[in-house]
Tab-separated table of C-alpha atoms in Angstrom:
chain	number	residue	atom	x	y	z
A	279	UNK	CA	-0.217	0.088	0.468
A	280	UNK	CA	1.371	3.485	-0.946
A	281	UNK	CA	1.923	5.673	1.842
A	282	UNK	CA	-0.551	8.491	0.619
A	283	UNK	CA	-3.068	5.794	1.177
A	284	UNK	CA	-1.554	3.880	4.271
A	285	UNK	CA	-1.467	7.208	5.480
A	286	UNK	CA	-5.040	7.441	5.341
A	287	UNK	CA	-6.320	4.277	5.902
A	288	UNK	CA	-4.761	4.597	9.267
A	289	UNK	CA	-6.166	7.886	10.100
A	290	UNK	CA	-9.676	6.894	9.517
A	291	UNK	CA	-9.156	3.672	10.802
A	292	UNK	CA	-7.421	3.574	13.709
A	293	UNK	CA	-7.654	7.680	14.825
A	294	UNK	CA	-4.662	8.781	17.177
A	295	UNK	CA	-3.782	5.244	18.104
A	296	UNK	CA	0.285	4.012	18.828
A	297	UNK	CA	1.034	1.700	15.457
A	298	UNK	CA	4.297	0.383	14.791
A	299	UNK	CA	6.204	1.009	11.701
A	300	UNK	CA	8.138	-1.035	8.973
A	301	UNK	CA	10.605	-2.169	11.574
A	302	UNK	CA	8.734	-3.363	14.116
A	303	UNK	CA	9.235	-0.253	16.285
A	304	UNK	CA	6.820	1.860	18.243
A	305	UNK	CA	6.692	4.876	16.912
A	306	UNK	CA	4.009	8.405	18.370
A	307	UNK	CA	0.385	8.222	17.658
A	308	UNK	CA	-0.007	8.724	14.225
A	309	UNK	CA	-1.486	12.489	13.661
A	310	UNK	CA	-5.245	13.511	13.711
A	311	UNK	CA	-6.220	16.375	11.120
A	312	UNK	CA	-8.482	18.608	12.649
A	313	UNK	CA	-11.164	19.052	11.618
A	314	UNK	CA	-13.037	21.336	8.514
A	315	UNK	CA	-16.817	21.175	7.779
A	316	UNK	CA	-15.584	23.171	4.511
A	317	UNK	CA	-16.172	20.834	1.771
A	318	UNK	CA	-14.542	21.334	-1.939
A	319	UNK	CA	-16.255	21.484	-4.805
A	320	UNK	CA	-15.760	18.597	-7.841
A	321	UNK	CA	-13.373	19.322	-10.272
A	322	UNK	CA	-13.766	19.383	-13.997
A	323	UNK	CA	-10.721	20.585	-14.753
A	324	UNK	CA	-7.642	19.369	-16.958
A	325	UNK	CA	-6.512	15.158	-16.090
A	326	UNK	CA	-2.805	14.873	-14.654
A	327	UNK	CA	-1.931	13.456	-17.606
A	328	UNK	CA	-2.495	17.338	-20.030
A	329	UNK	CA	-1.722	19.184	-16.745
A	330	UNK	CA	1.538	17.316	-16.969
A	331	UNK	CA	2.201	17.620	-20.974
A	332	UNK	CA	1.308	21.387	-20.823
A	333	UNK	CA	4.051	22.335	-18.401
A	334	UNK	CA	5.970	20.637	-20.251
A	335	UNK	CA	5.550	22.176	-24.145
A	336	UNK	CA	4.134	25.267	-22.929
A	337	UNK	CA	5.205	27.142	-19.706
A	338	UNK	CA	8.692	28.348	-18.870
A	339	UNK	CA	10.579	25.715	-18.884
A	340	UNK	CA	12.390	27.111	-14.891
A	341	UNK	CA	9.111	26.291	-13.478
A	342	UNK	CA	10.598	23.334	-10.647
A	343	UNK	CA	7.723	21.587	-9.081
A	344	UNK	CA	7.107	20.732	-5.399
A	345	UNK	CA	7.356	16.705	-4.920
A	346	UNK	CA	7.910	13.671	-6.843
A	347	UNK	CA	3.824	13.230	-7.355
A	348	UNK	CA	2.601	16.607	-7.955
A	349	UNK	CA	0.151	18.648	-6.702
A	350	UNK	CA	-2.516	19.181	-8.594
A	351	UNK	CA	-4.759	22.091	-6.528
A	352	UNK	CA	-8.129	22.452	-7.397
A	353	UNK	CA	-9.525	24.776	-4.303
A	354	UNK	CA	-8.589	26.852	-1.116
A	355	UNK	CA	-10.125	27.430	2.348
A	356	UNK	CA	-8.238	29.313	4.749
A	357	UNK	CA	-5.430	27.677	5.592
A	358	UNK	CA	-6.630	24.529	4.333
A	359	UNK	CA	-5.975	23.391	-0.310
A	360	UNK	CA	-7.538	20.794	-1.736
A	361	UNK	CA	-6.534	18.893	-4.984
A	362	UNK	CA	-8.629	17.136	-7.591
A	363	UNK	CA	-8.987	14.481	-5.404
A	364	UNK	CA	-10.429	15.983	-2.350
A	365	UNK	CA	-7.768	15.570	-0.404
A	366	UNK	CA	-7.605	18.267	2.172
A	367	UNK	CA	-4.100	19.300	3.026
A	368	UNK	CA	-2.808	21.966	6.346
A	369	UNK	CA	-1.215	24.981	3.554
A	370	UNK	CA	2.349	25.243	6.278
A	371	UNK	CA	3.820	28.003	2.938
A	372	UNK	CA	0.837	30.069	1.651
A	373	UNK	CA	1.136	30.285	-1.986
A	374	UNK	CA	5.473	30.999	-0.648
A	375	UNK	CA	4.424	33.854	2.090
A	376	UNK	CA	1.672	35.235	0.245
A	377	UNK	CA	-1.493	34.326	1.751
A	378	UNK	CA	-1.991	36.084	4.382
A	379	UNK	CA	-5.297	36.036	6.531
A	380	UNK	CA	-6.973	32.525	4.490
A	381	UNK	CA	-7.011	31.224	1.229
A	382	UNK	CA	-10.521	32.408	-0.398
A	383	UNK	CA	-10.860	35.067	2.909
A	384	UNK	CA	-14.790	35.719	2.518
A	385	UNK	CA	-14.404	39.286	2.559
A	386	UNK	CA	-11.855	40.051	0.875
A	387	UNK	CA	-13.497	37.625	-1.370
A	388	UNK	CA	-16.547	39.683	-1.686
A	389	UNK	CA	-14.886	42.984	-1.389
A	390	UNK	CA	-13.294	41.660	-4.677
A	391	UNK	CA	-15.965	40.508	-6.184
A	392	UNK	CA	-18.232	44.239	-5.275
A	393	UNK	CA	-15.593	46.049	-7.001
A	394	UNK	CA	-15.458	43.451	-10.371
A	395	UNK	CA	-18.857	44.567	-10.459
A	396	UNK	CA	-18.087	48.607	-10.617
A	397	UNK	CA	-14.529	49.102	-12.338
A	398	UNK	CA	-11.740	46.328	-13.051
A	399	UNK	CA	-8.862	49.073	-14.754
A	400	UNK	CA	-8.581	52.279	-15.741
A	401	UNK	CA	-5.607	54.025	-16.345
A	402	UNK	CA	-4.250	56.389	-12.438
A	403	UNK	CA	-4.400	58.967	-14.960
A	404	UNK	CA	-7.715	59.461	-14.321
A	405	UNK	CA	-8.643	59.547	-10.763
A	406	UNK	CA	-10.300	56.376	-8.720
A	407	UNK	CA	-11.323	56.174	-4.866
A	408	UNK	CA	-10.147	53.142	-4.710
A	409	UNK	CA	-6.006	54.069	-4.735
A	410	UNK	CA	-6.124	57.143	-2.649
A	411	UNK	CA	-8.497	55.159	-0.521
A	412	UNK	CA	-5.909	52.543	0.283
A	413	UNK	CA	-3.108	54.764	0.209
A	414	UNK	CA	-4.150	56.636	3.444
A	415	UNK	CA	-4.802	53.402	5.126
A	416	UNK	CA	-1.742	51.487	3.915
A	417	UNK	CA	0.498	54.942	4.885
A	418	UNK	CA	-1.598	54.960	8.231
A	419	UNK	CA	0.352	51.638	9.398
A	420	UNK	CA	3.876	53.318	9.151
A	421	UNK	CA	6.060	54.755	11.166
A	422	UNK	CA	7.230	58.860	10.642
A	423	UNK	CA	6.990	60.010	7.202
A	424	UNK	CA	6.407	57.243	5.379
A	425	UNK	CA	3.657	58.748	3.889
A	426	UNK	CA	3.881	58.471	-0.033
A	427	UNK	CA	2.787	54.904	-2.079
A	428	UNK	CA	4.385	53.949	-5.249
A	429	UNK	CA	1.721	50.557	-6.068
A	430	UNK	CA	3.210	48.057	-8.827
A	431	UNK	CA	2.344	44.237	-9.376
A	432	UNK	CA	5.520	42.215	-7.612
A	433	UNK	CA	7.855	42.318	-4.653
A	434	UNK	CA	10.737	42.482	-7.675
A	435	UNK	CA	8.823	45.568	-9.240
A	436	UNK	CA	9.168	46.997	-5.480
A	437	UNK	CA	12.561	46.165	-5.467
A	438	UNK	CA	13.751	47.414	-8.736
A	439	UNK	CA	11.806	50.575	-7.704
A	440	UNK	CA	13.413	51.249	-4.641
A	441	UNK	CA	17.029	50.594	-6.426
A	442	UNK	CA	16.441	53.438	-8.764
A	443	UNK	CA	14.916	55.612	-6.360
A	444	UNK	CA	18.198	55.506	-3.955
A	445	UNK	CA	19.844	56.577	-6.645
A	446	UNK	CA	17.817	58.950	-8.237
A	447	UNK	CA	17.953	60.896	-4.850
A	448	UNK	CA	21.136	60.115	-3.638
A	449	UNK	CA	23.176	60.630	-6.129
A	450	UNK	CA	25.094	57.358	-5.000
A	451	UNK	CA	24.933	54.059	-7.726
A	452	UNK	CA	26.383	51.489	-4.909
A	453	UNK	CA	24.109	49.006	-3.412
A	454	UNK	CA	24.745	46.829	-0.178
A	455	UNK	CA	23.093	43.961	0.637
A	456	UNK	CA	23.528	40.942	2.847
A	457	UNK	CA	24.726	37.787	1.907
A	458	UNK	CA	22.012	34.949	1.298
A	459	UNK	CA	19.494	37.427	0.922
A	460	UNK	CA	16.891	37.293	-2.049
A	461	UNK	CA	15.456	40.858	-3.066
A	462	UNK	CA	13.899	39.076	-6.881
A	463	UNK	CA	15.300	37.406	-9.558
A	464	UNK	CA	15.413	39.976	-12.187
A	465	UNK	CA	18.395	40.937	-14.147
A	466	UNK	CA	18.519	44.159	-12.233
A	467	UNK	CA	17.649	42.752	-9.144
A	468	UNK	CA	20.266	39.668	-9.816
A	469	UNK	CA	23.144	40.864	-8.400
A	470	UNK	CA	20.936	42.463	-5.512
A	471	UNK	CA	20.249	38.884	-4.108
A	472	UNK	CA	22.862	37.059	-2.950
A	473	UNK	CA	22.027	33.255	-3.349
A	474	UNK	CA	23.748	31.509	-5.632
A	475	UNK	CA	21.017	29.301	-6.736
A	476	UNK	CA	19.008	32.510	-7.816
A	477	UNK	CA	22.065	33.984	-9.932
A	478	UNK	CA	22.938	33.180	-14.078
A	479	UNK	CA	26.204	33.233	-15.911
A	480	UNK	CA	25.615	37.002	-17.613
A	481	UNK	CA	26.516	40.330	-16.427
A	482	UNK	CA	24.465	41.562	-13.519
A	483	UNK	CA	24.807	43.924	-10.664
A	484	UNK	CA	25.695	46.126	-11.715
A	485	UNK	CA	27.362	49.043	-8.504
A	486	UNK	CA	25.923	46.150	-5.842
A	487	UNK	CA	27.857	44.503	-3.481
A	488	UNK	CA	27.698	42.126	-0.458
A	489	UNK	CA	28.872	42.213	3.291
A	490	UNK	CA	28.740	38.988	5.933
A	491	UNK	CA	25.943	37.965	6.274
A	492	UNK	CA	25.318	38.625	10.381
A	493	UNK	CA	23.834	34.744	10.881
A	494	UNK	CA	24.033	33.569	14.720
A	495	UNK	CA	24.057	29.887	13.239
A	496	UNK	CA	26.652	29.329	10.604
A	497	UNK	CA	28.659	32.797	10.812
A	498	UNK	CA	30.955	33.386	13.170
A	499	UNK	CA	29.941	34.842	16.056
A	500	UNK	CA	26.601	34.290	18.143
A	501	UNK	CA	25.064	32.512	20.827
A	502	UNK	CA	22.281	31.991	23.105
A	503	UNK	CA	21.424	35.343	23.246
A	504	UNK	CA	21.567	36.823	20.519
A	505	UNK	CA	17.764	36.339	18.412
A	506	UNK	CA	14.822	37.735	18.958
A	507	UNK	CA	13.244	34.603	18.869
A	508	UNK	CA	11.771	32.044	21.418
A	509	UNK	CA	14.247	29.659	20.245
A	510	UNK	CA	17.480	30.510	20.059
A	511	UNK	CA	21.238	29.082	18.810
A	512	UNK	CA	22.105	26.000	21.365
A	513	UNK	CA	25.793	27.450	22.006
A	514	UNK	CA	27.346	29.891	24.403
A	515	UNK	CA	27.122	33.326	24.427
A	516	UNK	CA	29.103	35.680	26.546
A	517	UNK	CA	26.693	38.607	25.404
A	518	UNK	CA	25.299	40.410	28.805
A	519	UNK	CA	21.474	41.125	29.137
A	520	UNK	CA	20.079	43.039	25.816
A	521	UNK	CA	23.526	43.286	24.546
A	522	UNK	CA	24.959	41.417	21.384
A	523	UNK	CA	28.770	41.477	20.687
A	524	UNK	CA	27.954	39.651	17.853
A	525	UNK	CA	26.539	41.980	16.249
A	526	UNK	CA	28.735	44.852	16.630
A	527	UNK	CA	31.196	42.251	15.001
A	528	UNK	CA	29.030	42.215	11.987
A	529	UNK	CA	28.710	45.796	11.670
A	530	UNK	CA	32.847	46.226	11.828
A	531	UNK	CA	32.206	43.874	8.496
A	532	UNK	CA	29.575	46.898	6.894
A	533	UNK	CA	31.878	49.401	7.871
A	534	UNK	CA	34.711	46.941	5.954
A	535	UNK	CA	33.169	47.569	2.701
A	536	UNK	CA	32.272	50.995	3.787
A	537	UNK	CA	35.491	51.606	3.778
A	538	UNK	CA	37.222	49.510	1.388
A	539	UNK	CA	34.518	49.099	-1.697
A	540	UNK	CA	32.318	52.723	-1.609
A	541	UNK	CA	33.727	55.765	-3.857
A	542	UNK	CA	35.395	57.713	-1.007
A	543	UNK	CA	33.143	56.139	1.537
A	544	UNK	CA	29.833	57.140	-0.734
A	545	UNK	CA	26.896	54.478	-0.978
A	546	UNK	CA	23.403	54.804	-2.602
A	547	UNK	CA	21.688	52.529	0.053
A	548	UNK	CA	21.387	49.403	2.435
A	549	UNK	CA	18.703	46.915	1.429
A	550	UNK	CA	17.766	44.243	4.232
A	551	UNK	CA	14.989	41.910	5.028
A	552	UNK	CA	13.833	42.098	8.550
A	553	UNK	CA	13.900	37.971	8.459
A	554	UNK	CA	16.166	36.308	5.334
A	555	UNK	CA	13.171	34.084	4.491
A	556	UNK	CA	14.471	32.577	1.345
A	557	UNK	CA	17.772	32.426	2.523
A	558	UNK	CA	15.932	29.510	5.275
A	559	UNK	CA	14.999	32.371	8.154
A	560	UNK	CA	17.820	33.534	9.036
A	561	UNK	CA	17.268	36.592	12.373
A	562	UNK	CA	20.231	38.770	13.176
A	563	UNK	CA	21.604	39.028	16.539
A	564	UNK	CA	19.929	42.087	18.310
A	565	UNK	CA	20.833	45.377	17.997
A	566	UNK	CA	22.577	44.769	14.113
A	567	UNK	CA	20.309	46.277	11.997
A	568	UNK	CA	20.123	49.495	14.451
A	569	UNK	CA	23.652	50.176	13.834
A	570	UNK	CA	23.676	49.239	10.303
A	571	UNK	CA	21.367	51.861	10.079
A	572	UNK	CA	23.352	53.930	11.368
A	573	UNK	CA	26.880	53.224	9.605
A	574	UNK	CA	25.046	53.951	6.040
A	575	UNK	CA	23.256	56.927	6.827
A	576	UNK	CA	26.243	58.889	7.631
A	577	UNK	CA	27.701	57.277	4.337
A	578	UNK	CA	25.393	59.079	2.593
A	579	UNK	CA	22.384	56.243	2.164
A	580	UNK	CA	19.549	55.486	2.684
A	581	UNK	CA	17.895	52.449	4.310
A	582	UNK	CA	15.555	49.829	2.951
A	583	UNK	CA	13.500	47.483	4.229
A	584	UNK	CA	11.890	44.855	1.881
A	585	UNK	CA	8.944	43.743	3.762
A	586	UNK	CA	7.629	41.079	1.603
A	587	UNK	CA	7.385	38.514	2.937
A	588	UNK	CA	8.302	39.885	7.108
A	589	UNK	CA	5.533	42.295	6.657
A	590	UNK	CA	1.695	42.733	8.006
A	591	UNK	CA	1.545	41.147	10.796
A	592	UNK	CA	3.751	38.340	9.704
A	593	UNK	CA	6.281	38.652	12.525
A	594	UNK	CA	3.674	38.876	15.568
A	595	UNK	CA	4.547	41.181	17.716
A	596	UNK	CA	4.761	43.888	15.497
A	597	UNK	CA	3.506	44.720	11.833
A	598	UNK	CA	6.446	45.646	10.378
A	599	UNK	CA	9.448	42.902	10.760
A	600	UNK	CA	11.502	46.508	10.968
A	601	UNK	CA	9.634	47.816	13.588
A	602	UNK	CA	11.372	44.849	16.001
A	603	UNK	CA	14.664	46.097	15.446
A	604	UNK	CA	13.615	49.479	16.509
A	605	UNK	CA	14.855	51.173	13.350
A	606	UNK	CA	12.666	53.782	10.767
A	607	UNK	CA	13.617	52.913	7.446
A	608	UNK	CA	14.155	55.383	4.542
A	609	UNK	CA	12.039	53.119	2.467
A	610	UNK	CA	10.096	50.344	2.658
A	611	UNK	CA	8.894	47.500	-0.387
A	612	UNK	CA	5.912	45.114	0.398
A	613	UNK	CA	4.246	42.571	-1.296
A	614	UNK	CA	3.064	38.922	-1.173
A	615	UNK	CA	0.555	39.604	1.907
A	616	UNK	CA	-0.185	42.654	1.223
A	617	UNK	CA	-2.522	41.155	-1.129
A	618	UNK	CA	-3.163	37.223	0.014
A	619	UNK	CA	-2.261	36.201	-2.461
A	620	UNK	CA	-3.674	38.874	-5.177
A	621	UNK	CA	-1.138	40.667	-7.293
A	622	UNK	CA	0.194	43.457	-5.526
A	623	UNK	CA	3.316	45.657	-4.214
A	624	UNK	CA	4.481	48.849	-3.333
A	625	UNK	CA	7.459	50.807	-2.279
A	626	UNK	CA	6.674	53.157	0.012
A	627	UNK	CA	9.003	56.122	1.316
A	628	UNK	CA	8.877	59.537	2.356
A	629	UNK	CA	7.755	62.409	0.120
A	630	UNK	CA	11.481	64.172	0.086
A	631	UNK	CA	13.241	60.909	-1.469
A	632	UNK	CA	9.398	60.498	-3.871
A	633	UNK	CA	10.520	64.419	-5.007
A	634	UNK	CA	13.363	62.921	-6.362
A	635	UNK	CA	11.215	60.756	-9.318
A	636	UNK	CA	10.028	64.129	-10.473
A	637	UNK	CA	12.662	63.915	-12.760
A	638	UNK	CA	11.056	61.936	-15.484
A	639	UNK	CA	8.251	60.616	-15.756
A	640	UNK	CA	7.592	57.141	-14.055
A	641	UNK	CA	3.947	55.216	-14.686
A	642	UNK	CA	2.690	51.541	-13.702
A	643	UNK	CA	0.108	51.048	-16.001
A	644	UNK	CA	-1.397	48.107	-13.397
A	645	UNK	CA	-0.138	48.741	-10.567
A	646	UNK	CA	-2.562	50.487	-7.899
A	647	UNK	CA	-5.885	49.424	-9.583
A	648	UNK	CA	-9.147	49.583	-8.415
A	649	UNK	CA	-9.492	45.896	-8.400
A	650	UNK	CA	-6.024	45.434	-6.718
A	651	UNK	CA	-6.566	48.543	-3.702
A	652	UNK	CA	-9.754	47.534	-3.456
A	653	UNK	CA	-8.080	43.301	-2.143
A	654	UNK	CA	-5.567	45.441	-0.478
A	655	UNK	CA	-8.159	47.820	1.471
A	656	UNK	CA	-9.853	44.655	2.429
A	657	UNK	CA	-6.623	42.413	4.035
A	658	UNK	CA	-6.406	45.699	6.157
A	659	UNK	CA	-9.117	45.156	7.587
A	660	UNK	CA	-9.439	41.645	7.850
A	661	UNK	CA	-5.894	41.530	9.997
A	662	UNK	CA	-6.950	44.475	12.242
A	663	UNK	CA	-10.591	42.817	12.705
A	664	UNK	CA	-9.501	39.332	13.182
A	665	UNK	CA	-6.870	40.090	15.341
A	666	UNK	CA	-4.238	38.189	12.883
A	667	UNK	CA	-1.610	39.756	14.025
A	668	UNK	CA	-1.875	38.569	17.698
A	669	UNK	CA	-2.777	34.839	16.290
A	670	UNK	CA	0.539	35.457	14.474
A	671	UNK	CA	2.282	35.831	17.775
A	672	UNK	CA	0.466	33.678	19.927
A	673	UNK	CA	0.119	30.859	17.915
A	674	UNK	CA	3.669	31.324	16.307
A	675	UNK	CA	5.489	31.115	19.951
A	676	UNK	CA	3.584	27.965	20.321
A	677	UNK	CA	4.863	26.346	17.443
A	678	UNK	CA	8.232	27.751	17.478
A	679	UNK	CA	8.826	26.319	21.214
A	680	UNK	CA	7.711	22.682	20.127
A	681	UNK	CA	9.557	22.535	17.166
A	682	UNK	CA	12.419	23.683	19.776
A	683	UNK	CA	11.299	20.359	21.724
A	684	UNK	CA	12.154	18.206	18.763
A	685	UNK	CA	15.255	20.155	17.952
A	686	UNK	CA	16.333	18.828	21.383
A	687	UNK	CA	15.519	15.279	20.876
A	688	UNK	CA	17.001	14.638	17.225
A	689	UNK	CA	20.340	14.695	16.057
A	690	UNK	CA	19.594	15.816	12.535
A	691	UNK	CA	17.484	18.906	14.006
A	692	UNK	CA	19.612	20.801	13.839
A	693	UNK	CA	18.128	24.658	14.688
A	694	UNK	CA	14.593	25.633	14.829
A	695	UNK	CA	14.672	29.922	14.643
A	696	UNK	CA	12.084	32.663	13.609
A	697	UNK	CA	9.618	35.075	14.910
A	698	UNK	CA	5.463	34.805	14.912
A	699	UNK	CA	4.742	32.788	11.988
A	700	UNK	CA	7.930	33.294	10.001
A	701	UNK	CA	9.632	30.139	10.968
A	702	UNK	CA	12.747	27.888	9.091
A	703	UNK	CA	13.946	24.443	10.976
A	704	UNK	CA	17.523	23.717	9.483
A	705	UNK	CA	18.280	19.908	8.868
A	706	UNK	CA	22.126	19.128	9.976
A	707	UNK	CA	23.627	16.291	9.951
A	708	UNK	CA	24.952	16.293	13.414
A	709	UNK	CA	24.841	19.045	15.347
A	710	UNK	CA	28.386	19.967	16.423
A	711	UNK	CA	29.474	19.791	12.924
A	712	UNK	CA	26.307	21.878	11.024
A	713	UNK	CA	27.333	19.392	8.088
A	714	UNK	CA	23.961	20.450	5.931
A	715	UNK	CA	21.576	16.669	6.175
A	716	UNK	CA	21.959	15.491	2.765
A	717	UNK	CA	19.286	16.970	0.527
A	718	UNK	CA	17.688	13.213	-0.225
A	719	UNK	CA	17.191	12.773	3.305
A	720	UNK	CA	15.655	16.241	3.664
A	721	UNK	CA	13.779	15.781	0.695
A	722	UNK	CA	12.425	12.248	2.395
A	723	UNK	CA	11.018	13.831	5.322
A	724	UNK	CA	9.620	17.202	3.305
A	725	UNK	CA	7.820	14.457	0.993
A	726	UNK	CA	6.088	12.155	3.756
A	727	UNK	CA	5.135	15.289	5.822
A	728	UNK	CA	3.011	15.945	2.482
A	729	UNK	CA	1.469	12.404	2.040
A	730	UNK	CA	0.391	12.754	5.786
A	731	UNK	CA	-1.334	15.883	4.771
A	732	UNK	CA	1.350	19.004	5.000
A	733	UNK	CA	2.400	20.954	3.025
A	734	UNK	CA	6.024	22.785	3.914
A	735	UNK	CA	8.411	25.245	1.864
A	736	UNK	CA	12.610	24.912	1.339
A	737	UNK	CA	15.285	27.276	1.397
A	738	UNK	CA	18.378	27.980	2.734
A	739	UNK	CA	21.844	28.287	0.592
A	740	UNK	CA	21.688	24.033	1.040
A	741	UNK	CA	17.956	23.483	0.655
A	742	UNK	CA	18.459	22.277	3.930
A	743	UNK	CA	15.757	24.852	5.648
A	744	UNK	CA	11.829	23.340	5.965
A	745	UNK	CA	10.931	26.857	5.954
A	746	UNK	CA	7.146	27.441	7.818
A	747	UNK	CA	5.348	30.506	6.702
A	748	UNK	CA	1.636	29.239	6.426
A	749	UNK	CA	-1.658	31.810	6.565
A	750	UNK	CA	-1.904	32.993	9.504
A	751	UNK	CA	-5.106	32.395	10.799
A	752	UNK	CA	-3.564	29.070	11.387
A	753	UNK	CA	-4.745	28.393	14.647
A	754	UNK	CA	-3.192	25.869	17.701
A	755	UNK	CA	-4.789	22.225	16.709
A	756	UNK	CA	-3.003	23.060	13.483
A	757	UNK	CA	0.002	23.810	14.731
A	758	UNK	CA	-0.116	20.328	17.086
A	759	UNK	CA	-1.255	18.319	14.214
A	760	UNK	CA	2.315	19.766	12.316
A	761	UNK	CA	4.225	19.622	14.770
A	762	UNK	CA	2.957	16.068	14.973
A	763	UNK	CA	3.444	15.011	10.982
A	764	UNK	CA	7.161	16.629	11.866
A	765	UNK	CA	7.784	13.861	14.216
A	766	UNK	CA	6.456	11.127	13.001
A	767	UNK	CA	8.248	12.415	9.760
A	768	UNK	CA	11.564	12.343	12.057
A	769	UNK	CA	10.843	8.672	13.207
A	770	UNK	CA	10.014	7.480	9.858
A	771	UNK	CA	13.499	9.197	8.766
A	772	UNK	CA	15.264	7.274	11.716
A	773	UNK	CA	13.803	4.274	11.474
A	774	UNK	CA	15.091	3.292	7.534
């Protein structure tokens, strides 16, 4: 019997009783999927073989597909996805950190349907109320003088725009980012991104520089008191309470880049995610970002926060990830959860910086159209009315603590990190050397979890970090189920 079929059989027949695995070892209780009364519609689309043929013949050949037996997804409801056979999966990846308040959230869906009946699109050369209402509502969530919006359709577009804006305003060409970062894969941003899996062998990134990634787990400095997370690095730390020597040392590395790689010490901008997403949920030492912003500004540069993954309450304690670092950026870029899966992104900056873009015409045909702004406005309403940010904090903290217990129990779970519902689990061969677990082993655990009904992502430079960034409507019961599934997958791996 196939694993997926066996799992469904045991769920149906045995509930959560103990069972014996293939080698005769007693394993943990079979996870019971939380109840859901939603019933998906009957699928009436293409057969799987036809889908695979079209994907092979007519779609971008660089597209990669998750899982040996790919999912043909049919319908979504809040934190759940359904395939064409009606099988339900707990979505812990949220369309790559994009579904913020839930698949097909009824409030957001109704607002979109209402707007569809009035006005889908018109050029912003004309006035329409939705863009103005949304701009006012969105900027009210940001601190300081971050009051001017440039609406785009994707995070890459937003980051492209932020680079141009910084260069125009400062008159300085050079931009600094962090190693292990991801800010987009467009030709303009390929040099800003510092993950080799996203780099083509073509000239790119003129004027882009990277400094050492301030990673308390894999970097040379950092320890048990350095991260703003319920889960800390499992190595000693000499830092006093409220201080972080590791952050100081990584800032010194940034200072070296400013001193040696910039023309006469001048820099256009410094780009940073609040928590690195594609790079594997890497968190920086406390106070690193604050000191980095101070150094960059002292050299004439702007500070740009990429909130594409960490914005809109995902980190739990704050609406924007940068607020957890006690900084106020000069430019903020955002996307993904902003539209709950609808193509919507933005650059938000100060009036002074925005004015530099008046030297030529700038226009985005679809950015800020009536439909996208209606959706974005509704997402903000749901986050506030349903306490989504607090839910991310409460459920996410519990989730991290429970995953931390698995790290303490299993040798191959090297690190658990994150904040709110921005979580990463790094897999290793052993905790001492931190040698990455072979990708085929990581994939086996990942596939096993899918077969038991849980979908997660992967990331990091070695593709060995399990990425957990679900819709923020996730419940405690969902988190318990996911942890139980992960435990079972780890036990299955150990039994091989």
